[in-house]
Amino acid sequence: LILDQLRTIVDYTSVSILTLAEEVTVLAYRGPVPQEKAMQFHFLAKSAWAEQELLSQQKPVIIPDVWDDTPLTRTLRAKTGKRLETTFGYIRSWMGVPLLVKDQMIGILSLSHDEPDRYSLRQAELTFALANQAAVAIENARLYSATKQHADELETLFAVQQAITSRLEPDGVLQLIADEARRLTDSRLSLVYLPEGENLRVAVLAGEYGTDIFVGYQMPIAHSVAGMSIQTGRPVTVDDAQSDPRVYVDAIRRMGVRSYLTVPLISLSEPLGVIAVADREAGTLEPNDERILTMLASGAVIALDNARLYEQEYERRRDLEALYRADKELHRHLHVEQVV
């Protein structure tokens, strides 16, 4: 819709809406480059020449001819490299317009034309006015999407926690925690560790079993990332386990993973265990995965407490029933010799 409205204000050969974060990505595109290829363009924000220029000016920037010899065009050609002669060889004039929300630049409206000197100050002012409206619309859509995603996550987690807390057998509870941790984070492998003396023991695992890690495997609390979670009571994320000195090397080698995230299970300051998820690729576990796993952990703690109380009550009842049967048997015998 933004690009359709833009066409009524200014002509272009190609146009892009770029969003800014750590990387600059293409949100929408029209032009001679195939759509699928254009949408795959992304680059680090710190290396984006247009972003730096627009950030400093907070207003549209016009380049009459990208092949002029000016400081700005020299920077453009240096940052773009050979792509300005190949993929973007059609570009002669260019205009960049910041997308501002409360004086914060959230993106860029990038227009180009295959003829030089196609953009005027008047066109820049009109495009800037449209860009301000577009920025608000994009931000509102982003906030709505984030809110909806959060609501969907909460609904899913609520259903998961209901399923977990409805089980009373400790082994079943632990397995469901591992299964859901893997599913919610889309990880290759998930594990639940339980403390055993100075070690952590793998109680259950879920996912790809092409590893040498198995139920019952133990590693020291003092020299492992999962142990660090128990000691600090906080999640720990490892982007690349192959080079991180905090990991227990034998466990990582056996699992064959690089990304690794651990979240402690703490009940009334007492450590119950650790949920861990892992993946083969480095840097695949994100802050959102930590947030989801932390929310899952709160329900898991309740479920484990319930299962433990149920098991204790079951053992108590079994002992009482055994005493009752013994007492009943004793009362059946009247002779001292039989009782003895």
Short mmCIF file of C-alpha atoms in Angstrom, two decimals, residues 2 17-21 27 99-108 130-148:
data_model
loop_
_atom_site.label_atom_id
_atom_site.label_comp_id
_atom_site.label_asym_id
_atom_site.label_seq_id
_atom_site.Cartn_x
_atom_site.Cartn_y
_atom_site.Cartn_z
CA ILE A 2 2.85 2.38 0.84
CA ILE A 17 11.47 -0.38 2.40
CA LEU A 18 14.36 -1.35 4.64
CA THR A 19 14.01 -2.11 8.33
CA LEU A 20 16.78 -1.50 10.83
CA ALA A 21 18.05 -3.63 13.69
CA LEU A 27 10.71 -5.50 4.04
CA LEU A 99 11.25 6.35 8.47
CA LEU A 100 11.00 8.13 11.82
CA VAL A 101 8.88 7.28 14.87
CA LYS A 102 9.32 9.73 17.77
CA ASP A 103 12.65 10.88 16.31
CA GLN A 104 13.89 7.30 16.14
CA MET A 105 14.73 5.91 12.72
CA ILE A 106 13.14 2.49 12.30
CA GLY A 107 13.79 2.11 8.59
CA ILE A 108 14.61 3.66 5.23
CA LEU A 130 4.36 10.03 3.28
CA ALA A 131 7.29 8.29 4.97
CA ASN A 132 6.28 9.72 8.35
CA GLN A 133 2.80 8.21 7.97
CA ALA A 134 4.30 4.95 6.70
CA ALA A 135 6.67 4.74 9.67
CA VAL A 136 3.77 5.01 12.13
CA ALA A 137 1.81 2.37 10.20
CA ILE A 138 4.79 0.01 10.10
CA GLU A 139 5.49 0.47 13.82
CA ASN A 140 1.83 -0.10 14.71
CA ALA A 141 1.80 -3.27 12.61
CA ARG A 142 5.00 -4.44 14.28
CA LEU A 143 3.60 -3.79 17.76
CA TYR A 144 0.37 -5.59 16.87
CA SER A 145 2.31 -8.56 15.53
CA ALA A 146 4.52 -8.68 18.63
CA THR A 147 1.49 -8.45 20.94
CA LYS A 148 -0.32 -11.21 19.04
#
